[in-house]
Coordinates of C-alpha atoms in Angstrom, one line a residue:
Chain A
M905 CA -13.5 -68.8 -130.1
T906 CA -13.1 -68.2 -133.8
E907 CA -10.3 -70.2 -135.4
N908 CA -9.5 -70.4 -139.0
A909 CA -10.7 -73.3 -141.1
V910 CA -8.3 -72.5 -144.0
V911 CA -5.1 -70.6 -144.0
A912 CA -3.2 -70.3 -147.3
T913 CA 0.3 -68.8 -146.9
N914 CA 2.2 -67.8 -150.1
L915 CA 0.5 -70.8 -151.7
T916 CA 2.1 -71.3 -155.1
R917 CA 1.9 -73.9 -157.8
R918 CA 3.9 -74.0 -161.0
F919 CA 3.5 -76.4 -163.9
G920 CA 6.8 -76.0 -165.9
D921 CA 7.1 -72.4 -166.8
F922 CA 3.4 -71.7 -166.1
T923 CA 2.5 -70.3 -162.7
A924 CA -1.0 -71.5 -162.0
V925 CA -1.3 -70.2 -158.5
D926 CA 1.0 -67.3 -157.5
H927 CA 1.7 -66.6 -153.8
I928 CA -1.8 -66.4 -152.6
N929 CA -2.6 -65.6 -149.0
F930 CA -6.0 -65.8 -147.3
E931 CA -7.8 -67.0 -144.3
V932 CA -11.3 -68.5 -144.0
K933 CA -12.9 -68.4 -140.6
T934 CA -14.8 -71.4 -139.2
G935 CA -18.5 -71.2 -140.3
E936 CA -17.7 -68.7 -143.0
I937 CA -19.2 -69.0 -146.5
V938 CA -16.6 -67.9 -149.1
G939 CA -17.2 -67.5 -152.8
Y940 CA -14.3 -68.0 -155.1
L941 CA -14.5 -66.4 -158.6
G942 CA -12.4 -65.9 -161.6
P943 CA -12.1 -66.5 -165.3
N944 CA -11.6 -70.1 -166.6
G945 CA -8.0 -71.1 -166.1
C946 CA -7.3 -68.5 -163.4
G947 CA -6.2 -71.0 -160.8
K948 CA -9.3 -71.6 -158.8
T949 CA -9.3 -75.4 -159.4
T950 CA -5.6 -75.7 -158.8
T951 CA -6.1 -73.8 -155.5
I952 CA -8.9 -76.2 -154.4
R953 CA -6.8 -79.2 -155.4
M954 CA -4.0 -78.0 -153.2
L955 CA -6.4 -77.4 -150.3
L956 CA -7.7 -81.0 -150.7
G957 CA -4.1 -82.3 -150.8
L958 CA -4.5 -83.6 -154.3
L959 CA -1.6 -81.5 -155.5
E960 CA 1.6 -80.5 -153.9
P961 CA 2.3 -76.8 -153.6
T962 CA 5.5 -75.7 -155.3
E963 CA 5.9 -73.0 -152.6
G964 CA 4.1 -72.0 -149.6
S965 CA 1.6 -74.0 -147.6
A966 CA -2.0 -74.5 -146.8
S967 CA -3.5 -75.4 -143.5
V968 CA -6.9 -76.9 -143.6
L969 CA -8.9 -77.5 -140.3
G970 CA -5.5 -77.3 -138.5
F971 CA -3.8 -79.9 -140.6
D972 CA -1.2 -79.4 -143.3
A973 CA -3.2 -80.0 -146.5
F974 CA -0.4 -81.9 -148.3
K975 CA 1.4 -83.7 -145.5
Q976 CA -1.7 -84.7 -143.6
T977 CA -4.0 -85.4 -146.5
E978 CA -5.9 -88.3 -144.9
E979 CA -6.9 -86.2 -141.9
V980 CA -8.0 -83.4 -144.2
R981 CA -10.0 -85.5 -146.6
A982 CA -11.8 -87.3 -143.9
R983 CA -13.1 -83.9 -142.7
C984 CA -13.9 -82.4 -146.1
G985 CA -16.9 -82.8 -148.3
Y986 CA -16.9 -82.0 -152.0
M987 CA -19.9 -81.5 -154.3
S988 CA -19.1 -81.0 -158.0
Q989 CA -21.2 -79.3 -160.6
K990 CA -21.3 -82.5 -162.5
F991 CA -22.0 -84.7 -159.5
A992 CA -22.3 -88.3 -160.5
L993 CA -25.5 -89.8 -159.2
Y994 CA -26.6 -93.3 -160.2
D995 CA -29.8 -92.7 -162.1
D996 CA -31.0 -96.3 -161.7
L997 CA -30.6 -96.3 -158.0
T998 CA -33.0 -94.9 -155.5
V999 CA -32.3 -91.8 -153.4
L1000 CA -31.5 -94.0 -150.4
E1001 CA -29.3 -96.4 -152.4
N1002 CA -27.2 -93.6 -153.8
L1003 CA -26.6 -92.2 -150.3
V1004 CA -25.9 -95.6 -148.8
F1005 CA -23.5 -96.3 -151.6
Y1006 CA -21.6 -93.0 -151.3
G1007 CA -21.7 -93.2 -147.5
G1008 CA -20.0 -96.6 -147.8
V1009 CA -17.2 -95.0 -149.7
Y1010 CA -16.6 -92.8 -146.7
G1011 CA -17.0 -95.7 -144.3
I1012 CA -20.4 -94.6 -143.0
K1013 CA -22.4 -97.7 -142.2
D1014 CA -24.7 -96.2 -139.7
R1015 CA -28.2 -96.1 -141.1
K1016 CA -29.2 -93.5 -138.6
R1017 CA -26.6 -91.1 -139.9
V1018 CA -27.9 -91.7 -143.5
Q1019 CA -31.4 -90.9 -142.4
E1020 CA -30.3 -87.8 -140.5
T1021 CA -28.6 -86.6 -143.7
L1022 CA -31.8 -87.2 -145.7
N1023 CA -33.8 -85.2 -143.2
L1024 CA -31.3 -82.4 -143.2
V1025 CA -31.5 -81.8 -146.9
G1026 CA -35.3 -82.4 -146.9
L1027 CA -35.2 -85.6 -148.8
S1028 CA -37.0 -87.8 -146.2
G1029 CA -40.1 -89.3 -147.7
R1030 CA -38.4 -89.6 -151.1
E1031 CA -36.0 -92.5 -150.1
R1032 CA -37.5 -95.0 -152.5
E1033 CA -37.8 -92.7 -155.5
L1034 CA -35.6 -93.4 -158.5
T1035 CA -32.9 -90.8 -158.9
R1036 CA -33.7 -90.6 -162.6
G1037 CA -37.1 -89.1 -161.9
L1038 CA -35.8 -86.3 -159.6
S1039 CA -36.0 -82.6 -160.7
A1040 CA -32.8 -80.6 -160.9
G1041 CA -33.4 -79.1 -157.5
W1042 CA -33.9 -82.5 -155.8
R1043 CA -30.9 -84.0 -157.6
Q1044 CA -28.8 -81.2 -156.2
R1045 CA -30.0 -81.8 -152.7
L1046 CA -29.1 -85.5 -153.1
A1047 CA -25.6 -84.5 -154.2
L1048 CA -25.4 -82.2 -151.2
A1049 CA -26.5 -85.1 -149.0
I1050 CA -23.7 -87.3 -150.4
A1051 CA -21.2 -84.5 -149.7
L1052 CA -22.5 -84.2 -146.1
V1053 CA -23.1 -87.8 -145.0
H1054 CA -19.7 -88.1 -143.3
Q1055 CA -20.3 -84.8 -141.4
P1056 CA -17.5 -82.7 -142.9
K1057 CA -16.3 -79.6 -141.2
L1058 CA -15.3 -78.0 -144.6
L1059 CA -17.5 -78.2 -147.6
F1060 CA -16.3 -77.5 -151.2
L1061 CA -19.0 -76.7 -153.6
D1062 CA -18.2 -76.4 -157.3
E1063 CA -20.9 -74.3 -159.1
P1064 CA -23.5 -75.9 -156.9
T1065 CA -26.6 -74.4 -158.3
S1066 CA -26.0 -74.9 -162.0
G1067 CA -29.3 -75.5 -163.8
V1068 CA -31.5 -74.9 -160.8
D1069 CA -34.2 -72.3 -160.7
P1070 CA -34.3 -69.4 -158.2
V1071 CA -36.7 -71.0 -155.8
A1072 CA -34.7 -74.1 -155.5
R1073 CA -31.6 -72.0 -155.3
R1074 CA -32.9 -70.0 -152.4
E1075 CA -33.9 -73.1 -150.5
F1076 CA -30.5 -74.6 -151.2
W1077 CA -28.9 -71.5 -149.7
E1078 CA -31.1 -71.7 -146.7
L1079 CA -29.5 -75.1 -146.1
I1080 CA -26.0 -73.7 -146.6
Y1081 CA -26.7 -70.9 -144.1
Q1082 CA -27.9 -73.5 -141.6
L1083 CA -24.8 -75.6 -142.1
A1084 CA -22.6 -72.6 -141.7
A1085 CA -24.4 -71.5 -138.5
G1086 CA -23.7 -75.0 -137.2
G1087 CA -19.9 -74.5 -137.7
V1088 CA -19.4 -75.9 -141.2
T1089 CA -17.1 -73.8 -143.3
I1090 CA -18.1 -73.5 -147.0
F1091 CA -16.0 -72.8 -150.0
I1092 CA -17.8 -72.2 -153.3
T1093 CA -16.7 -71.6 -156.8
T1094 CA -19.1 -70.0 -159.2
H1095 CA -19.3 -68.0 -162.4
Y1096 CA -22.6 -66.5 -161.5
M1097 CA -22.9 -63.3 -159.6
D1098 CA -26.4 -64.3 -158.4
E1099 CA -24.6 -66.9 -156.4
A1100 CA -21.6 -64.9 -155.3
E1101 CA -24.0 -62.4 -153.7
Y1102 CA -25.0 -65.0 -151.2
C1103 CA -21.5 -65.5 -149.8
H1104 CA -20.1 -63.8 -146.7
R1105 CA -16.9 -63.0 -148.4
V1106 CA -15.8 -63.3 -152.0
G1107 CA -12.3 -63.9 -153.4
L1108 CA -11.5 -63.0 -157.0
M1109 CA -8.6 -64.7 -158.8
K1110 CA -7.0 -63.8 -162.1
D1111 CA -3.8 -65.3 -163.7
G1112 CA -3.0 -67.2 -160.5
R1113 CA -3.2 -64.2 -158.2
L1114 CA -5.8 -63.3 -155.7
L1115 CA -6.9 -59.8 -156.6
A1116 CA -9.4 -59.2 -153.9
F1117 CA -11.0 -61.0 -150.9
D1118 CA -13.7 -59.2 -149.1
Q1119 CA -17.4 -58.9 -148.3
P1120 CA -19.6 -58.3 -151.4
S1121 CA -20.8 -54.9 -150.1
A1122 CA -17.2 -53.9 -149.3
L1123 CA -15.9 -54.9 -152.8
K1124 CA -18.6 -52.8 -154.4
Q1125 CA -17.4 -49.8 -152.4
T1126 CA -13.7 -50.2 -152.6
V1127 CA -13.2 -51.5 -156.1
I1128 CA -15.8 -49.4 -157.9
R1129 CA -15.1 -45.8 -157.1
G1130 CA -18.0 -44.3 -158.8
E1131 CA -21.8 -44.4 -159.1
A1132 CA -24.0 -46.4 -161.4
W1133 CA -26.7 -45.1 -163.7
D1134 CA -28.9 -47.1 -166.0
V1135 CA -29.6 -45.5 -169.3
A1136 CA -32.7 -46.3 -171.3
A1137 CA -32.7 -45.3 -175.0
A1138 CA -33.8 -46.4 -178.4
S1139 CA -30.7 -47.6 -180.1
L1140 CA -28.6 -49.1 -177.3
T1141 CA -25.7 -50.5 -179.4
V1142 CA -25.0 -47.0 -180.9
M1143 CA -25.5 -45.4 -177.5
V1144 CA -23.1 -47.6 -175.7
E1145 CA -20.3 -46.7 -178.0
K1146 CA -21.0 -43.0 -177.6
I1147 CA -21.2 -43.3 -173.8
N1148 CA -17.8 -45.0 -173.8
Q1149 CA -16.3 -41.9 -175.4
I1150 CA -17.6 -39.5 -172.7
E1151 CA -14.9 -38.4 -170.2
G1152 CA -15.6 -39.5 -166.7
V1153 CA -17.3 -42.8 -167.8
I1154 CA -15.4 -45.6 -166.1
Q1155 CA -17.2 -48.6 -167.6
T1156 CA -20.4 -49.7 -169.4
S1157 CA -22.2 -52.9 -169.9
L1158 CA -25.2 -53.7 -172.0
L1159 CA -28.3 -55.1 -170.5
G1160 CA -31.3 -56.1 -172.5
D1161 CA -33.1 -52.8 -172.4
L1162 CA -30.6 -50.6 -170.6
V1163 CA -27.0 -49.5 -170.7
H1164 CA -25.4 -49.8 -167.2
V1165 CA -22.9 -47.0 -166.8
I1166 CA -20.4 -46.3 -164.0
I1167 CA -19.2 -42.7 -163.8
G1168 CA -16.3 -41.5 -161.8
P1169 CA -17.1 -39.3 -158.8
K1170 CA -16.2 -35.6 -159.2
K1171 CA -15.5 -36.2 -162.9
I1172 CA -19.0 -36.0 -164.3
T1173 CA -22.4 -35.7 -162.7
K1174 CA -25.6 -37.4 -163.6
D1175 CA -27.0 -34.1 -165.0
Q1176 CA -23.9 -33.6 -167.1
L1177 CA -24.2 -37.2 -168.4
Q1178 CA -27.9 -36.7 -169.1
A1179 CA -27.1 -33.4 -171.0
K1180 CA -24.4 -35.0 -173.1
L1181 CA -26.6 -38.0 -174.0
S1182 CA -29.5 -35.8 -175.0
Q1183 CA -27.2 -33.8 -177.3
L1184 CA -26.4 -36.9 -179.3
G1185 CA -29.6 -36.7 -181.2
L1186 CA -30.4 -40.3 -180.6
G1187 CA -33.9 -39.7 -179.3
E1188 CA -35.1 -39.6 -175.8
V1189 CA -32.7 -40.8 -173.1
T1190 CA -33.8 -41.6 -169.5
L1191 CA -31.4 -42.2 -166.6
S1192 CA -32.3 -44.0 -163.5
A1193 CA -30.2 -44.7 -160.5
G1194 CA -28.4 -48.1 -160.9
E1195 CA -26.9 -50.5 -158.3
I1196 CA -23.2 -51.3 -158.4
T1197 CA -23.1 -55.1 -158.9
L1198 CA -20.5 -57.7 -158.2
E1199 CA -20.3 -58.1 -162.0
D1200 CA -19.1 -54.5 -162.2
V1201 CA -16.4 -55.4 -159.6
F1202 CA -15.4 -58.5 -161.6
M1203 CA -15.2 -56.6 -164.8
S1204 CA -13.2 -53.8 -163.3
L1205 CA -10.7 -56.2 -161.7
T1206 CA -10.3 -58.7 -164.6
R1207 CA -10.2 -56.3 -167.6
Chain B
M487 CA -44.3 -59.3 -187.9
A488 CA -43.4 -62.0 -185.4
L489 CA -40.6 -64.2 -186.8
I490 CA -41.3 -66.9 -184.2
N491 CA -44.8 -67.9 -183.4
A492 CA -45.9 -70.7 -181.1
V493 CA -49.6 -71.4 -180.5
N494 CA -50.8 -73.7 -177.7
L495 CA -47.7 -75.8 -178.2
S496 CA -47.8 -79.0 -176.1
R497 CA -45.6 -82.0 -175.7
S498 CA -45.5 -84.7 -173.1
F499 CA -43.1 -87.6 -172.5
G500 CA -44.9 -90.4 -170.8
Q501 CA -46.5 -88.9 -167.7
T502 CA -44.5 -85.7 -167.9
Q503 CA -46.1 -82.7 -169.5
A504 CA -42.8 -81.1 -170.7
V505 CA -44.4 -78.2 -172.6
D506 CA -47.9 -77.3 -171.7
R507 CA -50.0 -75.0 -174.1
L508 CA -47.2 -72.6 -174.6
N509 CA -47.8 -69.4 -176.5
L510 CA -44.9 -67.3 -177.6
S511 CA -44.1 -64.8 -180.3
V512 CA -40.7 -63.1 -180.9
E513 CA -40.2 -60.2 -183.4
S514 CA -37.3 -59.1 -185.5
G515 CA -34.6 -57.5 -183.4
E516 CA -35.8 -59.0 -180.2
I517 CA -33.9 -61.2 -177.7
F518 CA -36.4 -63.3 -175.8
G519 CA -35.2 -65.1 -172.7
L520 CA -36.8 -68.3 -171.5
V521 CA -36.0 -68.5 -167.8
G522 CA -36.4 -71.6 -165.7
S523 CA -34.7 -74.6 -164.1
D524 CA -33.5 -77.8 -165.7
G525 CA -36.7 -79.7 -166.5
A526 CA -38.9 -76.6 -166.8
G527 CA -39.3 -77.3 -170.5
K528 CA -36.9 -74.8 -172.0
T529 CA -34.9 -77.2 -174.2
T530 CA -38.1 -79.1 -175.2
T531 CA -39.6 -75.8 -176.4
L532 CA -36.5 -75.1 -178.5
R533 CA -36.6 -78.6 -180.0
L534 CA -40.2 -78.2 -180.9
L535 CA -39.4 -74.9 -182.6
V536 CA -36.7 -76.4 -184.8
G537 CA -38.9 -79.4 -185.7
A538 CA -36.7 -81.9 -183.9
L539 CA -39.7 -83.0 -181.9
R540 CA -43.3 -83.2 -183.0
P541 CA -45.8 -81.5 -180.7
D542 CA -48.8 -83.5 -179.3
S543 CA -50.9 -80.4 -180.1
G544 CA -50.5 -76.8 -181.1
S545 CA -48.4 -75.4 -183.8
A546 CA -45.3 -73.3 -184.4
S547 CA -44.2 -71.2 -187.4
I548 CA -40.8 -69.7 -188.2
C549 CA -40.8 -66.7 -190.6
G550 CA -44.3 -67.7 -191.6
F551 CA -43.4 -71.3 -192.4
D552 CA -45.2 -74.0 -190.5
I553 CA -42.5 -76.1 -188.7
L554 CA -44.5 -79.3 -189.3
T555 CA -45.6 -78.9 -192.9
Q556 CA -42.9 -76.6 -194.3
T557 CA -40.1 -78.0 -192.2
D558 CA -37.2 -77.5 -194.7
S559 CA -38.1 -73.9 -195.4
A560 CA -38.5 -73.1 -191.7
R561 CA -35.3 -74.8 -190.8
E562 CA -33.3 -72.8 -193.4
K563 CA -34.1 -69.7 -191.4
I564 CA -32.8 -71.1 -188.1
G565 CA -29.4 -71.0 -186.4
Y566 CA -29.4 -73.2 -183.4
L567 CA -26.7 -73.4 -180.7
S568 CA -27.6 -76.3 -178.6
Q569 CA -26.4 -77.0 -175.1
R570 CA -24.6 -80.1 -176.2
F571 CA -23.1 -78.3 -179.2
S572 CA -20.2 -80.4 -180.3
L573 CA -17.2 -79.3 -182.2
Y574 CA -14.8 -81.6 -183.9
E575 CA -12.0 -81.3 -181.5
D576 CA -9.3 -82.6 -184.0
L577 CA -10.4 -80.3 -186.8
S578 CA -9.2 -76.7 -187.0
V579 CA -11.4 -73.7 -186.3
L580 CA -11.8 -73.0 -190.0
E581 CA -12.5 -76.7 -190.8
N582 CA -15.2 -76.8 -188.2
I583 CA -17.1 -73.8 -189.5
R584 CA -16.6 -74.9 -193.0
F585 CA -18.3 -78.2 -192.1
F586 CA -21.3 -76.3 -190.9
A587 CA -21.4 -74.2 -194.0
E588 CA -21.4 -77.3 -196.2
V589 CA -24.1 -79.0 -194.2
R590 CA -26.1 -75.9 -194.6
G591 CA -25.5 -76.0 -198.4
L592 CA -23.5 -72.9 -198.9
E593 CA -21.8 -72.7 -202.3
L594 CA -18.1 -73.1 -202.5
K595 CA -17.6 -69.5 -203.5
D596 CA -19.8 -68.3 -200.7
W597 CA -18.6 -70.2 -197.7
K598 CA -15.1 -68.9 -197.3
P599 CA -15.9 -65.1 -197.2
R600 CA -18.9 -65.8 -194.9
C601 CA -16.8 -67.9 -192.5
M602 CA -14.0 -65.4 -192.4
E603 CA -16.4 -62.5 -191.8
L604 CA -18.0 -64.4 -188.9
L605 CA -14.6 -65.5 -187.4
K606 CA -13.6 -61.9 -187.5
F607 CA -16.8 -60.9 -185.9
V608 CA -16.4 -63.2 -183.0
G609 CA -12.7 -62.4 -182.7
L610 CA -11.3 -65.8 -183.9
E611 CA -9.8 -64.6 -187.2
N612 CA -6.2 -65.2 -185.9
F613 CA -7.0 -68.7 -184.8
T614 CA -8.3 -70.3 -188.0
E615 CA -5.7 -73.0 -188.0
R616 CA -5.9 -73.9 -184.3
R617 CA -7.5 -77.2 -183.4
A618 CA -10.9 -76.8 -181.8
G619 CA -9.8 -79.0 -178.9
Q620 CA -7.1 -76.4 -178.0
L621 CA -9.6 -73.6 -177.7
S622 CA -10.6 -72.1 -174.3
G623 CA -14.3 -72.5 -173.2
G624 CA -15.1 -69.0 -174.3
M625 CA -13.5 -69.4 -177.7
K626 CA -15.4 -72.7 -178.2
Q627 CA -18.6 -70.8 -177.4
K628 CA -17.7 -68.1 -180.0
L629 CA -16.9 -70.7 -182.6
G630 CA -20.3 -72.3 -181.9
L631 CA -22.0 -69.0 -182.3
A632 CA -20.2 -68.3 -185.6
S633 CA -21.1 -71.8 -186.9
A634 CA -24.8 -71.2 -186.0
L635 CA -24.7 -67.9 -187.9
V636 CA -23.0 -69.2 -191.1
S637 CA -26.2 -69.6 -193.1
R638 CA -27.4 -66.1 -192.3
P639 CA -30.3 -67.3 -190.2
Q640 CA -33.2 -65.0 -189.3
I641 CA -33.9 -66.9 -186.1
L642 CA -31.2 -67.7 -183.6
L643 CA -32.0 -70.2 -180.8
L644 CA -29.4 -70.4 -178.0
D645 CA -29.7 -73.1 -175.4
E646 CA -27.9 -71.9 -172.2
P647 CA -25.1 -70.5 -174.3
T648 CA -22.9 -69.3 -171.5
T649 CA -23.1 -72.1 -169.0
G650 CA -19.7 -72.5 -167.4
V651 CA -18.3 -69.3 -169.0
D652 CA -16.8 -66.6 -166.7
P653 CA -18.5 -63.2 -166.5
A654 CA -15.9 -61.3 -168.6
T655 CA -16.3 -63.8 -171.5
R656 CA -20.0 -63.8 -171.0
Q657 CA -20.1 -60.0 -171.4
D658 CA -18.1 -60.4 -174.6
F659 CA -20.5 -63.0 -175.9
W660 CA -23.5 -60.8 -175.1
Q661 CA -22.0 -57.8 -176.8
L662 CA -21.8 -60.0 -179.9
I663 CA -25.3 -61.2 -179.7
I664 CA -26.7 -57.7 -179.1
R665 CA -24.7 -56.3 -182.0
I666 CA -25.6 -58.9 -184.5
V667 CA -29.3 -58.9 -183.6
A668 CA -29.4 -55.1 -184.1
A669 CA -27.5 -55.3 -187.3
E670 CA -29.4 -58.2 -189.0
G671 CA -32.8 -57.8 -187.4
M672 CA -32.8 -61.4 -186.2
A673 CA -35.2 -62.8 -183.6
V674 CA -33.5 -64.7 -180.8
I675 CA -34.7 -67.1 -178.1
L676 CA -32.2 -67.8 -175.4
T677 CA -32.7 -70.1 -172.4
T678 CA -31.1 -69.7 -169.0
P679 CA -31.6 -70.6 -165.3
Y680 CA -29.7 -67.5 -164.2
M681 CA -31.2 -64.1 -163.5
D682 CA -28.0 -62.1 -164.1
E683 CA -28.2 -63.6 -167.6
A684 CA -32.0 -63.0 -168.0
V685 CA -31.7 -59.3 -167.2
R686 CA -29.9 -58.8 -170.5
C687 CA -32.8 -59.9 -172.6
N688 CA -35.4 -57.6 -174.1
R689 CA -38.3 -59.7 -173.0
L690 CA -38.6 -62.7 -170.7
G691 CA -40.8 -65.6 -170.1
F692 CA -40.5 -67.3 -166.7
M693 CA -41.0 -71.0 -167.3
R694 CA -42.1 -73.6 -164.8
S695 CA -43.6 -77.1 -165.4
G696 CA -43.8 -76.5 -169.1
R697 CA -45.7 -73.3 -168.9
I698 CA -44.8 -69.6 -169.1
I699 CA -46.0 -68.2 -165.8
A700 CA -45.1 -64.6 -166.5
E701 CA -43.9 -62.6 -169.5
G702 CA -42.7 -59.1 -170.0
T703 CA -39.6 -56.8 -170.3
P704 CA -37.3 -57.0 -167.3
S705 CA -38.7 -53.7 -166.0
Q706 CA -42.3 -54.8 -166.5
L707 CA -41.6 -58.0 -164.6
R708 CA -40.0 -56.1 -161.7
D709 CA -43.1 -53.9 -161.5
R710 CA -45.2 -57.0 -161.0
L711 CA -43.7 -57.6 -157.6
E712 CA -46.3 -56.8 -154.9
G713 CA -44.5 -54.9 -152.3
Q714 CA -41.0 -53.5 -152.0
I715 CA -37.6 -54.8 -151.1
I716 CA -35.6 -53.4 -148.2
E717 CA -31.9 -54.3 -147.8
M718 CA -30.0 -54.1 -144.6
Q719 CA -26.4 -55.0 -143.6
T720 CA -25.8 -57.5 -140.8
N721 CA -23.2 -59.8 -139.5
A722 CA -25.8 -62.1 -138.1
P723 CA -28.5 -62.5 -140.8
I724 CA -30.1 -65.7 -139.3
A725 CA -30.6 -64.2 -135.8
L726 CA -31.8 -60.8 -137.2
R727 CA -34.2 -62.5 -139.5
E728 CA -36.1 -64.0 -136.6
Q729 CA -36.5 -60.5 -135.2
V730 CA -37.5 -58.6 -138.3
L731 CA -40.1 -61.2 -139.3
K732 CA -42.0 -60.1 -136.2
I733 CA -42.4 -56.6 -137.5
A734 CA -45.9 -56.0 -139.0
G735 CA -45.7 -55.5 -142.8
V736 CA -42.7 -57.8 -143.3
Q737 CA -43.8 -60.6 -145.6
D738 CA -40.5 -62.4 -146.1
A739 CA -36.9 -62.1 -145.0
R740 CA -34.0 -63.8 -146.6
A741 CA -30.3 -64.0 -145.8
F742 CA -28.1 -62.8 -148.6
G743 CA -24.4 -63.0 -147.7
D744 CA -23.7 -60.1 -145.3
K745 CA -27.2 -58.6 -146.0
L746 CA -30.8 -59.3 -145.3
H747 CA -33.5 -58.8 -147.9
L748 CA -37.0 -58.0 -146.6
R749 CA -40.1 -58.1 -148.7
V750 CA -42.6 -55.7 -147.3
A751 CA -46.3 -55.0 -148.1
P752 CA -47.0 -52.1 -150.4
L753 CA -47.0 -48.8 -148.6
E754 CA -45.4 -50.3 -145.4
A755 CA -41.8 -49.6 -146.4
Q756 CA -41.2 -46.3 -144.5
Q757 CA -42.9 -47.6 -141.4
V758 CA -40.8 -50.8 -141.5
I759 CA -37.6 -48.9 -142.1
Q760 CA -38.2 -46.7 -139.0
Q761 CA -38.7 -49.8 -136.9
L762 CA -35.6 -51.3 -138.3
H763 CA -33.6 -48.2 -137.4
S764 CA -34.7 -48.5 -133.8
L765 CA -34.2 -52.2 -133.7
T766 CA -30.7 -52.3 -135.1
G767 CA -29.0 -48.9 -135.2
G768 CA -26.2 -49.3 -137.7
A769 CA -27.8 -51.7 -140.2
N770 CA -28.5 -49.0 -142.7
P771 CA -31.8 -50.3 -144.1
R772 CA -32.7 -48.9 -147.5
L773 CA -35.1 -49.6 -150.3
I774 CA -33.6 -51.3 -153.3
P775 CA -35.1 -52.1 -156.7
A776 CA -36.7 -55.6 -156.8
T777 CA -34.4 -58.1 -158.5
L778 CA -35.8 -60.5 -161.2
E779 CA -35.0 -63.2 -158.7
D780 CA -37.4 -61.7 -156.1
V781 CA -40.1 -61.6 -158.8
F782 CA -39.6 -65.1 -160.0
I783 CA -39.8 -66.4 -156.5
S784 CA -42.8 -64.5 -155.5
L785 CA -44.6 -65.4 -158.7
T786 CA -43.7 -69.1 -158.3
L787 CA -44.9 -69.2 -154.7
S788 CA -48.2 -67.5 -155.4
E789 CA -48.6 -69.9 -158.3
E790 CA -48.1 -72.8 -156.1
A791 CA -50.4 -71.4 -153.4
G792 CA -53.0 -70.9 -156.1
S793 CA -52.7 -74.5 -157.5
H794 CA -53.5 -75.9 -154.0
D795 CA -56.9 -74.3 -153.9

């Protein structure tokens, strides 16, 4: 049986004249990992605060784990875990002391559960280490342990891998996949496309509205109706301006040693683009097949 | 000529070797990315380069000036946007940048045109009177950049400049950096833990435990991956991973949202793809270019394996 962990129905929040969240609708299945993206101030945090029952919707409703998020706040919160980007760990406490302290906040007194949580995130053996001395990756795991100690069914992660290197990030995601496979639903906000790519589905908000909500691969196909080519040339800043003037070019972005170009299908072919670029007299130009990225999707929807 | 030069730069804090015999040179017009996690030594490297910290050994020079013996001349050439860059929230945009100009010793007749030129460049010319505290995150970042540029530095050091900034704003910020570097021939060092950020630099150094473990252009680094990456669609990445790991030639398999990424031994890709076809049918396996993340991980793992010998 697949039931929905989160159902938002016409969820709306106004602050005075300002509509922070504007009639959004979505469903998140149990065990699903959802990434939530959008520019600063787009309404992501307001949405999460409504889902956690911290803020009353002006209109619409949200059901979280079968409870009304606002009217049954206690039930919801007891079943949700939250890990913030700026998680507050006590640096002068040990790993174990931090977890025991936060577990106590949730009423977890069972040492066995505390130990299980440490095992789960791979921190067993480090119980007595001072939190101050932990690397970014280990701190992040401790923060995750704190969010997990009361066995939540829904986990909110706010930019969870800020400041963590790719190896630690992959390991972190292995854990997240394990939790999701065990039926925990995961809701993640992020600004980084590296991270969004790991999610099962990605929602994209702008100006309070939910513009898209789909699998990363589906978004790349449906939002970007074109193909990507990466252009290598000598003077990229001049080149990017010229490329933008060519008919059939949908969007460009500058990478360090390449211009990433999206061209519209049936409007211009790779060979035509190559020919036009060679005629500019800006030296040798090479095109290689590019990949459509989630960043392309984000740009296209938010611009 | 390299505008930034570091030779065997080392610095420890107690037992921690924060920067370990680091060598680095960055030329005019180049954006060099130092990529690594918190604690890898990125910020310490920048602080050594601006002379805010003394190295235990090794040396660094900025535009030919030794940072230890010719500190003032070297520092004059540097614009530094630190991670904890602080604006005076109750001062206006113009007052903030003016403050930086005066600290940098710009003459009265010079500071205003220079500040206005930079505010225009970063798109803040219509917000000169707004209090910095009222700016959005992206605008604060741009004001920080303008302030770092006010003394016409030849060297720009940016410590995780776009942390917490959304992708559209980030793209704007990068366009500014790339344009000004091209126009003024500056040398830039930028730090980041994110690969989608790193890919925009001209050259990268992957940093771990105070050392640069690999260096090159993004394309050169991608070529250093031994083997190839196959991507396949799946609704059950965890279950499928168990199966594909049994195929000969598959070295690693990682879940990636609704996809699985397989790293396969050199020359084994076609053979593996054929087996994947018969294993799964509709999963549409295909070769994709290695990402910088794949490279970073494989280099780090082989480094760790090596250090256990």
